[in-house]
Coordinates of N, CA and C in Angstrom, one line a residue:
X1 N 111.7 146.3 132.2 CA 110.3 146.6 132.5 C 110.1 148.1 132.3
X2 N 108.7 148.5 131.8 CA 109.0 149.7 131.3 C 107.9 150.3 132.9
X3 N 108.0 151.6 133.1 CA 107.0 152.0 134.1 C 106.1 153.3 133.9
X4 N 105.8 153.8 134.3 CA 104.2 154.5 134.0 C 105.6 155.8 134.2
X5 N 105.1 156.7 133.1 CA 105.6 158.0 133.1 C 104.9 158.8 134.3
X6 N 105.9 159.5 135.1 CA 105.5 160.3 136.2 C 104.4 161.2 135.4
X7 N 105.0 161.7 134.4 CA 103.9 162.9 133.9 C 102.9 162.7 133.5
X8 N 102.8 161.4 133.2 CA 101.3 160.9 132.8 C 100.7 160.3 134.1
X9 N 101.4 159.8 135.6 CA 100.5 159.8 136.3 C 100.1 161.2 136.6
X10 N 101.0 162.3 136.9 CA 99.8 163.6 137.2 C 98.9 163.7 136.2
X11 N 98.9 163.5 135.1 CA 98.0 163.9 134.4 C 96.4 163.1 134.7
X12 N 96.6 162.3 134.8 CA 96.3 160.7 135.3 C 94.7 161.8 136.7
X13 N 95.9 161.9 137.6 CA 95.5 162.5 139.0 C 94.5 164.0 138.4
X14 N 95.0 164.5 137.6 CA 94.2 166.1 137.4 C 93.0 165.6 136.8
X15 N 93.5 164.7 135.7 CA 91.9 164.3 135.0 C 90.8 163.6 135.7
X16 N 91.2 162.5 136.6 CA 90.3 161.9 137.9 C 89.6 162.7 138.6
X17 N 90.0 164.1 138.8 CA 89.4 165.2 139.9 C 88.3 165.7 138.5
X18 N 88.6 166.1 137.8 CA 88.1 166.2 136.4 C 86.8 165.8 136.5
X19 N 87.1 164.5 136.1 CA 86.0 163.7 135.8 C 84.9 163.5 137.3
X20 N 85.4 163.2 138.2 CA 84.6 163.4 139.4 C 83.8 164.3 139.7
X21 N 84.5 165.6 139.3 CA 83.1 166.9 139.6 C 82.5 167.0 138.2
X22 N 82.9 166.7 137.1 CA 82.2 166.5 136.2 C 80.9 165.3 136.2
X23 N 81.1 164.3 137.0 CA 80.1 163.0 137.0 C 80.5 162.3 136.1
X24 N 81.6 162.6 135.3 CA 82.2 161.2 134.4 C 82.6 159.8 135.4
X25 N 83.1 159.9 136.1 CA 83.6 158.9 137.6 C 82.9 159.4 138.5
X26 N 81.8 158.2 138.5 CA 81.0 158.2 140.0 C 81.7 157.4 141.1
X27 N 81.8 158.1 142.0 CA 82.3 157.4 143.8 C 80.8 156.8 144.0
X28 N 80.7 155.5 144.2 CA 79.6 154.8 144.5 C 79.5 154.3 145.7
X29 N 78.5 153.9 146.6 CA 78.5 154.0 147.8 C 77.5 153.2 148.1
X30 N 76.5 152.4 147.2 CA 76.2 151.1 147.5 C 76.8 150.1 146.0
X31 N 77.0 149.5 146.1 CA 77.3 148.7 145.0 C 76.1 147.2 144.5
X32 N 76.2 147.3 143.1 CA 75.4 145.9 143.0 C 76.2 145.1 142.2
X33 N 76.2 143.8 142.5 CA 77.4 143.4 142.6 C 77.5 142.4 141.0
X34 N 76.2 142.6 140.8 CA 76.2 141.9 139.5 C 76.5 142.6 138.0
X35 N 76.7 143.9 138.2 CA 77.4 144.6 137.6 C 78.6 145.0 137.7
X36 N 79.3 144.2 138.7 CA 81.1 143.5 138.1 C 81.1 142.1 137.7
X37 N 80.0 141.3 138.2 CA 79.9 140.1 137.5 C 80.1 140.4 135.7
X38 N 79.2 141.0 135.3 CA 78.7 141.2 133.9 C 80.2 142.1 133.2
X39 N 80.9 143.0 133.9 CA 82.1 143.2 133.7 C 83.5 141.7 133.1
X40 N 83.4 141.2 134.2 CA 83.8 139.7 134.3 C 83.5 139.1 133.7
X41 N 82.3 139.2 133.2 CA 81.3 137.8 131.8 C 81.8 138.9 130.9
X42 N 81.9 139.9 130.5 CA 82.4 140.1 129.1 C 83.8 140.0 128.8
X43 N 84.3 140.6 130.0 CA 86.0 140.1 129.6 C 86.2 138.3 129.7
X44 N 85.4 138.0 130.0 CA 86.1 136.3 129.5 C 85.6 136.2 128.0
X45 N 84.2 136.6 127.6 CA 83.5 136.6 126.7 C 84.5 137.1 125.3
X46 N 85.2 138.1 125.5 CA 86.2 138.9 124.9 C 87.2 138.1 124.8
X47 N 87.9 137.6 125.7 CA 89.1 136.6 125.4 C 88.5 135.3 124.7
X48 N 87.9 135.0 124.9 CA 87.4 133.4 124.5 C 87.4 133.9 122.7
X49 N 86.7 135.4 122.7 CA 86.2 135.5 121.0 C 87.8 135.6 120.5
X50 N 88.5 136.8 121.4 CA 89.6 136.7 120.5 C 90.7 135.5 120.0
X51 N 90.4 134.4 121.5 CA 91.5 133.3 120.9 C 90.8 132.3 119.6
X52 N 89.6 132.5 119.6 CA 88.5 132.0 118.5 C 89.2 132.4 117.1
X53 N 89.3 133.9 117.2 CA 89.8 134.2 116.0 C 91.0 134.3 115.4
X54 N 92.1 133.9 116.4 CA 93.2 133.8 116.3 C 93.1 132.4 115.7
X55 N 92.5 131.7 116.4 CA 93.4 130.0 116.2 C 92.8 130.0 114.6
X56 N 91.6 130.5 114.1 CA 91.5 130.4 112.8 C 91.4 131.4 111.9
X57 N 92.5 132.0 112.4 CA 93.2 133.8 111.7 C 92.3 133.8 110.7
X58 N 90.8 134.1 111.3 CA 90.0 135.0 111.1 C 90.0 136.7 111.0
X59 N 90.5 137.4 111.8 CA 90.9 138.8 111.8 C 91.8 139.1 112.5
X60 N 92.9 139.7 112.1 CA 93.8 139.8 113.3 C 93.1 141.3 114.1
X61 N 92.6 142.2 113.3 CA 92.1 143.3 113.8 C 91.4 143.3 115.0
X62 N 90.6 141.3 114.8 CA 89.7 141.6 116.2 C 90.3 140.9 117.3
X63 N 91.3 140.1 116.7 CA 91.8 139.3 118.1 C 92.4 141.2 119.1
X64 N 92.8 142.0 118.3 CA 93.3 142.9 118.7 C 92.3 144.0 120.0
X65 N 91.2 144.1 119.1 CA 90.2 144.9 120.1 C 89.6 144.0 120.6
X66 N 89.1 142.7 120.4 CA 88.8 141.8 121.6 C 89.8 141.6 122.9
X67 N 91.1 141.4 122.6 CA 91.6 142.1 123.9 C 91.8 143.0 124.5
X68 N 92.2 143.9 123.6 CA 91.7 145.3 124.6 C 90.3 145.5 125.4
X69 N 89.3 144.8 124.7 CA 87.9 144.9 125.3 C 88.0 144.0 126.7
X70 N 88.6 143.1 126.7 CA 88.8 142.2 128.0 C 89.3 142.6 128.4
X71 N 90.3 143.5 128.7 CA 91.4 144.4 129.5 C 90.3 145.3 129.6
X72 N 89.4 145.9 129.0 CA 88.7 147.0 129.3 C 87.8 147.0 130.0
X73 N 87.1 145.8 130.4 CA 86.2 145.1 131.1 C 86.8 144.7 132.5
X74 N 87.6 143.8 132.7 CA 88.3 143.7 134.1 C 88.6 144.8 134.7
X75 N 89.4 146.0 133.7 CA 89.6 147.6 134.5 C 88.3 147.7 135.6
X76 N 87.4 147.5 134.6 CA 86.3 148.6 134.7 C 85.5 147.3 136.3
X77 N 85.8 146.4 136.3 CA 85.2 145.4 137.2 C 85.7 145.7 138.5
X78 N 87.6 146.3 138.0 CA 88.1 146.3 139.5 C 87.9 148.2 140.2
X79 N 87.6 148.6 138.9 CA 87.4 150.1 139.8 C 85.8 149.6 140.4
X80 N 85.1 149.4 139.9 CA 83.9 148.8 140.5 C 84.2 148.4 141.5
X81 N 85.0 147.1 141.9 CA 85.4 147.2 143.2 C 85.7 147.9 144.2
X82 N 86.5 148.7 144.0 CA 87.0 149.8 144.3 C 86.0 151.4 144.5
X83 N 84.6 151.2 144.4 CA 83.6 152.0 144.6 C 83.5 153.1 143.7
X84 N 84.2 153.0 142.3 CA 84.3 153.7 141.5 C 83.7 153.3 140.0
X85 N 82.7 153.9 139.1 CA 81.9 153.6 138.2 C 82.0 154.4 136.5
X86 N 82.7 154.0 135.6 CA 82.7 155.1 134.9 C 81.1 155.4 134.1
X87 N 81.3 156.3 133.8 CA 80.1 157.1 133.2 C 80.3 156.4 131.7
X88 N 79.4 157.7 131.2 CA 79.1 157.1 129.6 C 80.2 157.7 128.6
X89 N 80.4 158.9 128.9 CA 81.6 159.8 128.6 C 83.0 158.7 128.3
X90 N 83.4 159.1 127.1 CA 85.2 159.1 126.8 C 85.5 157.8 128.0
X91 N 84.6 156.7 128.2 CA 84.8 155.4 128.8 C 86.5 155.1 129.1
X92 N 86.9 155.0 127.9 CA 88.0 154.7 127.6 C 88.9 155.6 128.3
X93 N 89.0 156.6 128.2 CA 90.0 157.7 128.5 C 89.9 157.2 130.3
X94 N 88.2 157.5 130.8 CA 88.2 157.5 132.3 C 89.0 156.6 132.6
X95 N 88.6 155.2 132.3 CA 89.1 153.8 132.8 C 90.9 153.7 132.4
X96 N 91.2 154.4 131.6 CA 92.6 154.2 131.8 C 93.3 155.2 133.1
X97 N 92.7 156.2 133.3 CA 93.2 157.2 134.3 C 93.0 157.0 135.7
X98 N 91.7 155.9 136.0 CA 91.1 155.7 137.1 C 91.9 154.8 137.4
X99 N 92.7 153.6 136.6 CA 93.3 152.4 136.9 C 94.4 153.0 137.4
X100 N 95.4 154.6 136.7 CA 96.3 155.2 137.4 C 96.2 155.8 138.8
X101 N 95.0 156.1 139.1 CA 94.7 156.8 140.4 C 94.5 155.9 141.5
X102 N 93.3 155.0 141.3 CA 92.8 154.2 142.1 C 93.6 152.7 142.2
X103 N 94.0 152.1 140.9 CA 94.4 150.5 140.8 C 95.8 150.6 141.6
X104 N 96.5 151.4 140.6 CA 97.7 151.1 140.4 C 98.4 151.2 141.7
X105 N 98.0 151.7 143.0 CA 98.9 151.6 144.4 C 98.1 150.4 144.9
X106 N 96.8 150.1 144.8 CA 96.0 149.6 145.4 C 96.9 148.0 145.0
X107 N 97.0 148.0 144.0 CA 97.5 146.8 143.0 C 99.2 146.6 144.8
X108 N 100.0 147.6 144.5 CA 101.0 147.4 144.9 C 101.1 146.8 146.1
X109 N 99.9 147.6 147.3 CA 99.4 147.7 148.2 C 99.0 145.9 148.9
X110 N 98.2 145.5 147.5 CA 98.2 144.0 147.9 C 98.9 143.0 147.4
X111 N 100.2 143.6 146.6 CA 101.3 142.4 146.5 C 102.1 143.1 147.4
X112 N 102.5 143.8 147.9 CA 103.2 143.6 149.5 C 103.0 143.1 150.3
X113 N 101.0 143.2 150.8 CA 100.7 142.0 151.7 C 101.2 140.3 151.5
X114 N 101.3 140.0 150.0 CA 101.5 139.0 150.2 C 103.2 138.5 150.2
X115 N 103.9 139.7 150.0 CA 105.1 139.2 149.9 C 106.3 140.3 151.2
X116 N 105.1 140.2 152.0 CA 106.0 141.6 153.2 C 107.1 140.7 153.4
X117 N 107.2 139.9 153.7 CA 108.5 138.9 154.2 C 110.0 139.5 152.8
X118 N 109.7 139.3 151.7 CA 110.6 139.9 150.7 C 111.2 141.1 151.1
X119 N 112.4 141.1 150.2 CA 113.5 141.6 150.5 C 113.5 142.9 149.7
X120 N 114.5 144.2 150.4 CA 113.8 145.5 149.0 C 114.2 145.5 147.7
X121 N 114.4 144.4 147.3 CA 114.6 144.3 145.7 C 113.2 143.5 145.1
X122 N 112.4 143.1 146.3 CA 111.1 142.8 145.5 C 110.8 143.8 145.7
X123 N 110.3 144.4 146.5 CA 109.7 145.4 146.6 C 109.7 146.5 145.4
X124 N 110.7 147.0 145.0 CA 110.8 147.6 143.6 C 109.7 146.3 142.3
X125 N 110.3 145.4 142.7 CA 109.8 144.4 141.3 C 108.1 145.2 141.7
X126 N 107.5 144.6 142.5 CA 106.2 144.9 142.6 C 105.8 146.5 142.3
X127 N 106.4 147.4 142.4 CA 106.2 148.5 142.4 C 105.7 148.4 140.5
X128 N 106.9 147.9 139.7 CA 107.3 147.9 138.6 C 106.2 147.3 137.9
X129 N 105.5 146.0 138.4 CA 105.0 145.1 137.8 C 103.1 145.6 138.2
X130 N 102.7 146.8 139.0 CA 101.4 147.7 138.8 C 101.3 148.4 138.2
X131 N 103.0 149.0 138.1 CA 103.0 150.1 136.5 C 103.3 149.6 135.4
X132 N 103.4 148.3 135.1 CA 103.6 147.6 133.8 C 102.0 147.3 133.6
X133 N 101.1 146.9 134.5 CA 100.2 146.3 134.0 C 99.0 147.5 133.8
X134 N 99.5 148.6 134.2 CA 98.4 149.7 134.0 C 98.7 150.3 132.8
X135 N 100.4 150.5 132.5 CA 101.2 150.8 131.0 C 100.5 149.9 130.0
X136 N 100.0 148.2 130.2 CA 100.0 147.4 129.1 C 98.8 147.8 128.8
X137 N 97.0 147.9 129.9 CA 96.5 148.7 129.6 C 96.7 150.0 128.4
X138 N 97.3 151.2 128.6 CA 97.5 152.1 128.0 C 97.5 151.9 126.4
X139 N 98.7 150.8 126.7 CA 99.4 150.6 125.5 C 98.5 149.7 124.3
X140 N 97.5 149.2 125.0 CA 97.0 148.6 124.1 C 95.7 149.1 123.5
X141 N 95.1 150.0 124.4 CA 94.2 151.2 124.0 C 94.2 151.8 122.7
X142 N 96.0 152.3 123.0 CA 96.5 153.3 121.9 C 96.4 152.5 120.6
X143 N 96.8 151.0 120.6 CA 97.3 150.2 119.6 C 95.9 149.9 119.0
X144 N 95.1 150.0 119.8 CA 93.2 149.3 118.9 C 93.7 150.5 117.9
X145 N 93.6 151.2 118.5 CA 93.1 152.4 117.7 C 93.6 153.1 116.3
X146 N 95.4 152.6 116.5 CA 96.5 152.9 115.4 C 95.9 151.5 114.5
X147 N 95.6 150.2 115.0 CA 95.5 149.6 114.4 C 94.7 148.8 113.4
X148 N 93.5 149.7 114.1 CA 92.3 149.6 113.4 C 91.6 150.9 112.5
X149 N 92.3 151.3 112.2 CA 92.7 152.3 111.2 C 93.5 152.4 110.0
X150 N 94.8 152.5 110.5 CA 96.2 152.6 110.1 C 97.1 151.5 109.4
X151 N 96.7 150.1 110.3 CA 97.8 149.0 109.9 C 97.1 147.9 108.8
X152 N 98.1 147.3 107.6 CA 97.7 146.7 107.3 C 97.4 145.3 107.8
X153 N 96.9 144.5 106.5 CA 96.6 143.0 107.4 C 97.9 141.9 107.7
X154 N 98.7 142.1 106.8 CA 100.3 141.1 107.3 C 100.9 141.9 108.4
X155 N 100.6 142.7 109.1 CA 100.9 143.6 110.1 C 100.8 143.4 111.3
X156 N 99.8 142.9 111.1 CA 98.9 142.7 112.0 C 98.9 141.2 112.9
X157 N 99.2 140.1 112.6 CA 99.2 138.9 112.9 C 100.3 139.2 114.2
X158 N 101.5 139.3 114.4 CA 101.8 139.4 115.5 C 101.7 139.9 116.5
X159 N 101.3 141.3 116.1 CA 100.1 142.4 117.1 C 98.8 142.0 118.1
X160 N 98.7 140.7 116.9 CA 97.4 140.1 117.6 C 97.7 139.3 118.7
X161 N 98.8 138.3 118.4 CA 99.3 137.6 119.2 C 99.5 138.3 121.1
X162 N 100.5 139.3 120.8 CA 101.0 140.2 121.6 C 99.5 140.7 122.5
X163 N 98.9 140.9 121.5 CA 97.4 141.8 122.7 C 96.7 140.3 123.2
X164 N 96.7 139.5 122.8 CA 96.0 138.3 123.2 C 96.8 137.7 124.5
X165 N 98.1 137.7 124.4 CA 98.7 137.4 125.7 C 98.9 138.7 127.2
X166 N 98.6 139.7 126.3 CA 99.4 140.8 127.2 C 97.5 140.8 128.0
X167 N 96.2 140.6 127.0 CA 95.4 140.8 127.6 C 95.2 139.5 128.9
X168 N 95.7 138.2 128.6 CA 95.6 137.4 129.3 C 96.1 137.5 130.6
X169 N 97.4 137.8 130.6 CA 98.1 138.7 131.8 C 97.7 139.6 132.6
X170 N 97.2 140.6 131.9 CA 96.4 142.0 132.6 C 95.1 141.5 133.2
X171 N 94.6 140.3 133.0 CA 93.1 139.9 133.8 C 93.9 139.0 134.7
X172 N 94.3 138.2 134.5 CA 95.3 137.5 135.7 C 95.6 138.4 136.8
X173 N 96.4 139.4 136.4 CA 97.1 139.7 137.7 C 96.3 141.0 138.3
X174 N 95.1 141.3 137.7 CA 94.2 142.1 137.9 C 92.9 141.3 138.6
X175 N 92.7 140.3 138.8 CA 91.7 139.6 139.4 C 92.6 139.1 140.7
X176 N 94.0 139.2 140.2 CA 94.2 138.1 141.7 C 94.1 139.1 142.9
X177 N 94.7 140.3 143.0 CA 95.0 141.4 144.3 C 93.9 141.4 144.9
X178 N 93.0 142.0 143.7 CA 91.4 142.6 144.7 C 90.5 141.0 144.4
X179 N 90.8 140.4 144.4 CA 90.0 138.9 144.8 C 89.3 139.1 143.8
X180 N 89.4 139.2 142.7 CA 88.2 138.8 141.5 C 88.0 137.3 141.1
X181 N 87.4 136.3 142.3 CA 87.6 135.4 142.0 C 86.5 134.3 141.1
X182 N 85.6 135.7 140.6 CA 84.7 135.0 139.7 C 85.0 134.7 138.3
X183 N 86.7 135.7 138.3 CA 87.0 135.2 136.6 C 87.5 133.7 136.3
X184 N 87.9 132.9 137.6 CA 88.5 131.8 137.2 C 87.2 130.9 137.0
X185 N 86.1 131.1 137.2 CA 84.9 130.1 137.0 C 84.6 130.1 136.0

């Protein structure tokens, strides 16, 4: 399992403070709730298109940013939870740093509740398995980007695969902690 580089969570932490007195990350303080709904309707909306395009290798390019977009959408649903909203600004950039600051203990936080009874070798697992899922974020950010550019099209067919599962995972285990339980409807 790979885990979130220390250096990049400070960086993570400096850019959140960043963005906060900047107004890029709003701390919100009433919430409306249908604007994590609509989060939630596009990341299914996003997975549905990209398995669309996969099953009739239509583009591998978009099964690729369609999941990243569904990963980008849940992010963005659970910091919403979480009383946090990104702005219009470098979206992308916020929502990967906000999921380091805000998700990623929060994540840990509520698989301990459910597994306090476990022994300290889960305990690590869990630790591992909020920084894998905020890394797989990252990693697939970086990958739209190299790969919708850069990579050709025989290149690409497995890449798509890989983002189509990794995004299916990262909405899974991202709706279950903080009770996103409007994604399973």
């Amino acid at each position: 399992m790979k885990m979130l580089n220390p250096k990049r969570i400070e960086e993570a932490q400096k850019n959140v403070q960043q963005y906060l007195n900047e107004g890029i990350l709003l701390k919100i303080k009433i919430k409306d709730e249908n604007i994590k709904k609509i989060f939630i309707g596009n990341a299914k909306e996003s997975i549905k298109v990209a398995e669309l395009l996969l099953e009739g290798k239509h583009s591998y390019l978009w099964v690729i940013v369609c999941s990243y977009y569904a990963m980008f959408y849940i992010a963005n649903a659970v910091l919403y939870h979480f009383n946090y909203k990104v702005g219009e600004k470098i979206v992308h950039k916020v929502t990967a740093d906000g999921l380091i600051v805000y998700v990623r203990n929060k994540l840990k936080e509520s698989l301990l509740e459910e597994y306090d009874e476990a022994q300290e070798n889960a305990l690590q697992i869990i630790g591992l398995k909020a920084d894998e899922l905020v890394e797989s974020f990252e990693l697939e950010r970086a990958k739209r980007s190299r790969i919708q550019y850069y990579t050709t099209e025989q290149a690409k067919e497995g890449k798509a695969k890989t983002s189509l599962e990794r995004a299916k995972k990262f909405i899974l285990e991202m709706g279950e902690p903080v009770k996103i339980d409007e994604f399973a409807k």
